mmCIF file with all atom_site columns, C-alpha atoms in Angstrom:
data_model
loop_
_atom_site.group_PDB
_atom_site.id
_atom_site.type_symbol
_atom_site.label_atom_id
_atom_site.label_alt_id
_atom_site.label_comp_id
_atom_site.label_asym_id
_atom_site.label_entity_id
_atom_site.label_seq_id
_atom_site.pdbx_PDB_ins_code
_atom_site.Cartn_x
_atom_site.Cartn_y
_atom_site.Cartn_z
_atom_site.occupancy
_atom_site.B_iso_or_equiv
_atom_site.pdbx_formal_charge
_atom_site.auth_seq_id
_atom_site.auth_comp_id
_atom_site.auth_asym_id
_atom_site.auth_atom_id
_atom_site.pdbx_PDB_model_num
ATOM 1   C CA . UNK A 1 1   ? 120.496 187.607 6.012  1.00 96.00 ? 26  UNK A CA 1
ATOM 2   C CA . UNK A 1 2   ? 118.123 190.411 5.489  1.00 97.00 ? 27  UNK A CA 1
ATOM 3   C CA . UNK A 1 3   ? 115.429 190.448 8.251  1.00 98.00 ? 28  UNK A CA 1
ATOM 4   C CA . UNK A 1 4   ? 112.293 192.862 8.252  1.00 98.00 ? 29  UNK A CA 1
ATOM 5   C CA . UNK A 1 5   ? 110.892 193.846 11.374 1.00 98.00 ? 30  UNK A CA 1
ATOM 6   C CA . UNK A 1 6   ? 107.744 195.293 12.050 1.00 98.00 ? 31  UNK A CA 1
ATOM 7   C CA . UNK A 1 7   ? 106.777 196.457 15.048 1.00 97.00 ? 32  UNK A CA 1
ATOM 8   C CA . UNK A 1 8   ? 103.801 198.170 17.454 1.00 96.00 ? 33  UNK A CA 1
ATOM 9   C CA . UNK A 1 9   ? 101.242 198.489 15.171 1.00 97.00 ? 34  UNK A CA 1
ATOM 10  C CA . UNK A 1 10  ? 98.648  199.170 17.244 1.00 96.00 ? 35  UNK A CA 1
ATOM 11  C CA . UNK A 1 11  ? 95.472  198.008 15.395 1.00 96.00 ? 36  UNK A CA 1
ATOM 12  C CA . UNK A 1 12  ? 96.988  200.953 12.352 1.00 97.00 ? 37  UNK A CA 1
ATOM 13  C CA . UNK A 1 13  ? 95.615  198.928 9.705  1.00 98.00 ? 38  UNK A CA 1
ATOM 14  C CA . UNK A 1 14  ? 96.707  201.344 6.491  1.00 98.00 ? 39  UNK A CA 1
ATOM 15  C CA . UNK A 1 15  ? 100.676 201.770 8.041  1.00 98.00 ? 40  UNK A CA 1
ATOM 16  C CA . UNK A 1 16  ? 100.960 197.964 8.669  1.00 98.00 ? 41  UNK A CA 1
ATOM 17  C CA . UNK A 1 17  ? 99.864  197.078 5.054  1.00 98.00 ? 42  UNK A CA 1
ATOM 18  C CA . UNK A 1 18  ? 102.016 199.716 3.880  1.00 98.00 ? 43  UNK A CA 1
ATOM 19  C CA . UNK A 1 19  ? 105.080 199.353 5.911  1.00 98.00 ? 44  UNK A CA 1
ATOM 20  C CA . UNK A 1 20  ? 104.652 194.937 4.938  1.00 98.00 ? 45  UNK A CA 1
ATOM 21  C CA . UNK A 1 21  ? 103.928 195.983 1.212  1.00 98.00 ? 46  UNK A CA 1
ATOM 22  C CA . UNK A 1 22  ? 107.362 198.372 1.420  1.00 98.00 ? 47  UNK A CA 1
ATOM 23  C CA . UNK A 1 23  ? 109.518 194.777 3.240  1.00 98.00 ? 48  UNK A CA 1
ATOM 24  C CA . UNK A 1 24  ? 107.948 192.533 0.626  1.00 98.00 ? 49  UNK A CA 1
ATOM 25  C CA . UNK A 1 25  ? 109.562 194.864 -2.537 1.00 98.00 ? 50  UNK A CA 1
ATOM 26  C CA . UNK A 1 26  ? 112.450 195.586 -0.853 1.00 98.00 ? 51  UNK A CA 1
ATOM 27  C CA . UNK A 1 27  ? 112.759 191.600 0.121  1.00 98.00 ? 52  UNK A CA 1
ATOM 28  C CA . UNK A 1 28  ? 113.672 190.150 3.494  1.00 98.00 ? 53  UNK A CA 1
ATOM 29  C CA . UNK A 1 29  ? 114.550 186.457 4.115  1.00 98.00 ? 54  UNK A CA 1
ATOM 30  C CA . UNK A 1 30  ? 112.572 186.865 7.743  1.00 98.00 ? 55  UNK A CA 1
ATOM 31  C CA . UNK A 1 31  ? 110.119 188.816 8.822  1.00 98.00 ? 56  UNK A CA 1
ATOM 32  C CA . UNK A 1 32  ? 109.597 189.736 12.410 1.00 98.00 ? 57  UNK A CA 1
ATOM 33  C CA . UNK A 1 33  ? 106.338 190.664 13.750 1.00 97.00 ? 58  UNK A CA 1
ATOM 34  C CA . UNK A 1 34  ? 107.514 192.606 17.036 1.00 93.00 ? 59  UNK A CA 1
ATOM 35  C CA . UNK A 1 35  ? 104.745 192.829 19.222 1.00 84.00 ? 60  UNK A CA 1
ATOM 36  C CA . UNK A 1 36  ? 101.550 195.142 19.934 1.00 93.00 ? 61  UNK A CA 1
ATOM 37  C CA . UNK A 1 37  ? 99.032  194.437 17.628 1.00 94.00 ? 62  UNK A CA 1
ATOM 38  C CA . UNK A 1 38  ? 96.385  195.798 19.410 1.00 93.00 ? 63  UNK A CA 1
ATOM 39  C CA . UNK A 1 39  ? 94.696  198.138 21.334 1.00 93.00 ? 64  UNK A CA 1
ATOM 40  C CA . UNK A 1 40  ? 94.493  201.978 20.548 1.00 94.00 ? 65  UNK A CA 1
ATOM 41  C CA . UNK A 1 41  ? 93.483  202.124 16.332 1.00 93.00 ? 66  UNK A CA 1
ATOM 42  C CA . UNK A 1 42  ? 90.365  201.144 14.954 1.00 94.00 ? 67  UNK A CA 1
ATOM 43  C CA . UNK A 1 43  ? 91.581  198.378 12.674 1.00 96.00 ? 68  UNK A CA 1
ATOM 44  C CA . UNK A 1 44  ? 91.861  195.305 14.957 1.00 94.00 ? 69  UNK A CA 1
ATOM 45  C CA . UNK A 1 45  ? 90.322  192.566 12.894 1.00 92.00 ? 70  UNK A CA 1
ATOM 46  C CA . UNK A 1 46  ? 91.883  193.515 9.717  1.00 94.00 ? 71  UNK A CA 1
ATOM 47  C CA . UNK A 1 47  ? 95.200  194.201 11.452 1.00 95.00 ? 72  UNK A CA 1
ATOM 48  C CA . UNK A 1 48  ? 94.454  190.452 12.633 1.00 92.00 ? 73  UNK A CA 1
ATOM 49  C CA . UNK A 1 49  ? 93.782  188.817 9.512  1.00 92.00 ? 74  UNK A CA 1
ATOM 50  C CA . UNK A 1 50  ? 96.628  190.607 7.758  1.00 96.00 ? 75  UNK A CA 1
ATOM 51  C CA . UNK A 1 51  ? 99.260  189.540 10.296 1.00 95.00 ? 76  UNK A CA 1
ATOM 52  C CA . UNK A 1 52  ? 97.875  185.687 10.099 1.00 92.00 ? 77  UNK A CA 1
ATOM 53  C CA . UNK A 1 53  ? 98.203  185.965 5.904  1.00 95.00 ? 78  UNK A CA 1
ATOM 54  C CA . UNK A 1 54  ? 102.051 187.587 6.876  1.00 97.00 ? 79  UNK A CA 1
ATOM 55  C CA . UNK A 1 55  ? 102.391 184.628 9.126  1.00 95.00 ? 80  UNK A CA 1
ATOM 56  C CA . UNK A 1 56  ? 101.052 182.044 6.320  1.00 94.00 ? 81  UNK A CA 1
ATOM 57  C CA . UNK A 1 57  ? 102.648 183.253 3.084  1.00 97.00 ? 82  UNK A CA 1
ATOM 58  C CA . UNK A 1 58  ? 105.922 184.500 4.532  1.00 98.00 ? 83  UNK A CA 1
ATOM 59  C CA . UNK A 1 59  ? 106.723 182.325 7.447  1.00 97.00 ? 84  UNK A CA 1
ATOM 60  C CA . UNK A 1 60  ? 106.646 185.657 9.613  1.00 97.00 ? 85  UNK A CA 1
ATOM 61  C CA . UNK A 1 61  ? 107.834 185.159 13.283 1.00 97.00 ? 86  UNK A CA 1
ATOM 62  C CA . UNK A 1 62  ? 105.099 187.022 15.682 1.00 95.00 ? 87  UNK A CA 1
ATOM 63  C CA . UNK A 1 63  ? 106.724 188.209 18.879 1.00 95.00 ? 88  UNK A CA 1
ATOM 64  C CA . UNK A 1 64  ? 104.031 189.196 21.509 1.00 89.00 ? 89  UNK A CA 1
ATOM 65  C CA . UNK A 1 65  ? 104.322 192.447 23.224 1.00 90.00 ? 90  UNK A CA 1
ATOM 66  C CA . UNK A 1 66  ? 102.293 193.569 26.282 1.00 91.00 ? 91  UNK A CA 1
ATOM 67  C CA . UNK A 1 67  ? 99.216  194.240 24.775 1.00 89.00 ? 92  UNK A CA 1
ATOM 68  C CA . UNK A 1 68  ? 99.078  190.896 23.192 1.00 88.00 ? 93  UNK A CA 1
ATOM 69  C CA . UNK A 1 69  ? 99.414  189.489 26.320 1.00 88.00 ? 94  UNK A CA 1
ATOM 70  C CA . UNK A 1 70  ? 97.089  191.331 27.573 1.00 89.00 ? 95  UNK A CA 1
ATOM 71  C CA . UNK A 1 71  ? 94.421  189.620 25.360 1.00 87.00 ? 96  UNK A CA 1
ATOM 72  C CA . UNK A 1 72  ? 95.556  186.602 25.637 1.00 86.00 ? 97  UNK A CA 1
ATOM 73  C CA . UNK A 1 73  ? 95.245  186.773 30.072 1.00 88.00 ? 98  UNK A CA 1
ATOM 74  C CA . UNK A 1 74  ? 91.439  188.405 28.958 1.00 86.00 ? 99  UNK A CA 1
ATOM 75  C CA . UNK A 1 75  ? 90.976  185.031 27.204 1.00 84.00 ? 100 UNK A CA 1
ATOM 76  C CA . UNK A 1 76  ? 92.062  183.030 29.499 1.00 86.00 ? 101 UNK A CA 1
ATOM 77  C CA . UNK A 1 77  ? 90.063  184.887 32.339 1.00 88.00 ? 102 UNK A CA 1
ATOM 78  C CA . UNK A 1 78  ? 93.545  186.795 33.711 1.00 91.00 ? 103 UNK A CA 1
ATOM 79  C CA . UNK A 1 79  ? 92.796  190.687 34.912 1.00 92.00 ? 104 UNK A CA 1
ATOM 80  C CA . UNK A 1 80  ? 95.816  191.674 37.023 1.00 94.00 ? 105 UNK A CA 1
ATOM 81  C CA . UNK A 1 81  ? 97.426  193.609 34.048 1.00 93.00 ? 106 UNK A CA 1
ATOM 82  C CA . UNK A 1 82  ? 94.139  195.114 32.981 1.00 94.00 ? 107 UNK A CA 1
ATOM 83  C CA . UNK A 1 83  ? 93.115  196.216 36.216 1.00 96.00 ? 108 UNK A CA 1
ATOM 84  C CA . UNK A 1 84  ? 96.414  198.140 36.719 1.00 96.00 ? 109 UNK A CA 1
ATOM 85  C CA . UNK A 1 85  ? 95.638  199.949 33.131 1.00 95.00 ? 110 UNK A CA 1
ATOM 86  C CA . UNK A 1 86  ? 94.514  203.765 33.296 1.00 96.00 ? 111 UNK A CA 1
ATOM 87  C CA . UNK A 1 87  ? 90.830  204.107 32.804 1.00 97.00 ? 112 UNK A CA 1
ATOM 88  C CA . UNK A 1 88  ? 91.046  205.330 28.798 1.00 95.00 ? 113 UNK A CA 1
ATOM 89  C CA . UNK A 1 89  ? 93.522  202.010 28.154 1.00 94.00 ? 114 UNK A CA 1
ATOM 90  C CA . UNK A 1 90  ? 90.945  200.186 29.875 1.00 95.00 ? 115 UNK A CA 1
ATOM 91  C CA . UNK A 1 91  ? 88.063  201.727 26.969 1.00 96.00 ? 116 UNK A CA 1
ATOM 92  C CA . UNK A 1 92  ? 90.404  201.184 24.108 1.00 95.00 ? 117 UNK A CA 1
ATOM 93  C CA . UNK A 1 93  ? 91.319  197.233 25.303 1.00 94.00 ? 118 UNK A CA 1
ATOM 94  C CA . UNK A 1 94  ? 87.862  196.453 26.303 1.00 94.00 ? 119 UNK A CA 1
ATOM 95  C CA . UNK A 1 95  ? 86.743  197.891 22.517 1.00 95.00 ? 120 UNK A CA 1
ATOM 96  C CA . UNK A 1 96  ? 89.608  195.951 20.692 1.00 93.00 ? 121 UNK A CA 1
ATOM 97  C CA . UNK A 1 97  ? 88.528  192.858 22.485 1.00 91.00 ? 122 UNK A CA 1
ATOM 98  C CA . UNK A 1 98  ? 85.027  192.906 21.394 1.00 92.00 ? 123 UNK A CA 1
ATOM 99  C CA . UNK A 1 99  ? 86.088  193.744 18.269 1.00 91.00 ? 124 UNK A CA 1
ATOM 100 C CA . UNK A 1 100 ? 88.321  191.006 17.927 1.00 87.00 ? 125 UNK A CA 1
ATOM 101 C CA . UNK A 1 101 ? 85.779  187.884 18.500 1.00 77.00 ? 126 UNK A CA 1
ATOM 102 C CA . UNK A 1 102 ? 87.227  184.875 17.356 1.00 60.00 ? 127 UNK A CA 1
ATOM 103 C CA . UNK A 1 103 ? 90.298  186.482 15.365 1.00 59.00 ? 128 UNK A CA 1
ATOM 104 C CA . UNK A 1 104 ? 92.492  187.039 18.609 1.00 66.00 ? 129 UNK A CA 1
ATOM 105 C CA . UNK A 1 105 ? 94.090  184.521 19.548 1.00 64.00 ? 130 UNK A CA 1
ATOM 106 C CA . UNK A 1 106 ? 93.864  181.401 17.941 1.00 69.00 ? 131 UNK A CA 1
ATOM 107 C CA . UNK A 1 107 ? 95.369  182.104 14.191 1.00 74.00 ? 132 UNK A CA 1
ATOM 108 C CA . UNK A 1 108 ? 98.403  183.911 15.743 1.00 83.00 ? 133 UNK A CA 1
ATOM 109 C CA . UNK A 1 109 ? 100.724 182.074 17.039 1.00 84.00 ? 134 UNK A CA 1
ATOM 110 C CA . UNK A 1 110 ? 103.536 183.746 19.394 1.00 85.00 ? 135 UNK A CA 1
ATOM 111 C CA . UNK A 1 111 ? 106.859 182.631 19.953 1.00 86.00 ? 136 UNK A CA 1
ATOM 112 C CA . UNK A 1 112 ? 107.919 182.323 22.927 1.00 71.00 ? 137 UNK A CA 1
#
């Protein structure tokens, strides 16, 4: 079994198309979304929608990592692990959130 993982991709739109482009010519029988999304780059929404098209047309498997969680706590109205965040993490989540909107996150489902 050939499995293709792809992990912290930090809202890096152009690497995370790239680096799925590179896994779908090469060929994988699973792909593994490993976690952190979000937070930090300035792609967030189309880092979002391109994960949710992995997740439809390859049966990719997304496996949150802490700063997924961390959005979905915000969502749910949860601030212990954001409060603990230094002050410029704080900037960067509170940016990716609003940036997010509706995208983050009901069309990506975790595993758990």
């Amino acid at each position: 079994m050939r499995i293709a993982v792809i992990s912290d991709i930090h809202s890096a739109y152009a690497p995370f198309a790239t680096a799925l482009s590179d896994a779908r010519t090469i060929g994988f029988d699973q792909l593994i979304l490993l976690g952190d999304l979000f937070t930090y780059g300035l792609d967030p929404k189309a880092c979002a929608e391109l994960a949710a098209e992995a997740i439809a047309r390859d049966g990719a498997l997304l496996v949150g990592g802490n700063h997924d969680q961390l959005y979905i706590d915000m969502e749910n109205g949860e601030t212990g692990y954001f409060d603990r965040m230094p002050e410029w993490i704080k900037q960067s989540a509170e940016w990716t959130w609003a940036q997010l909107g509706s995208h983050w996150p009901d069309n990506l489902p975790m595993v758990d």
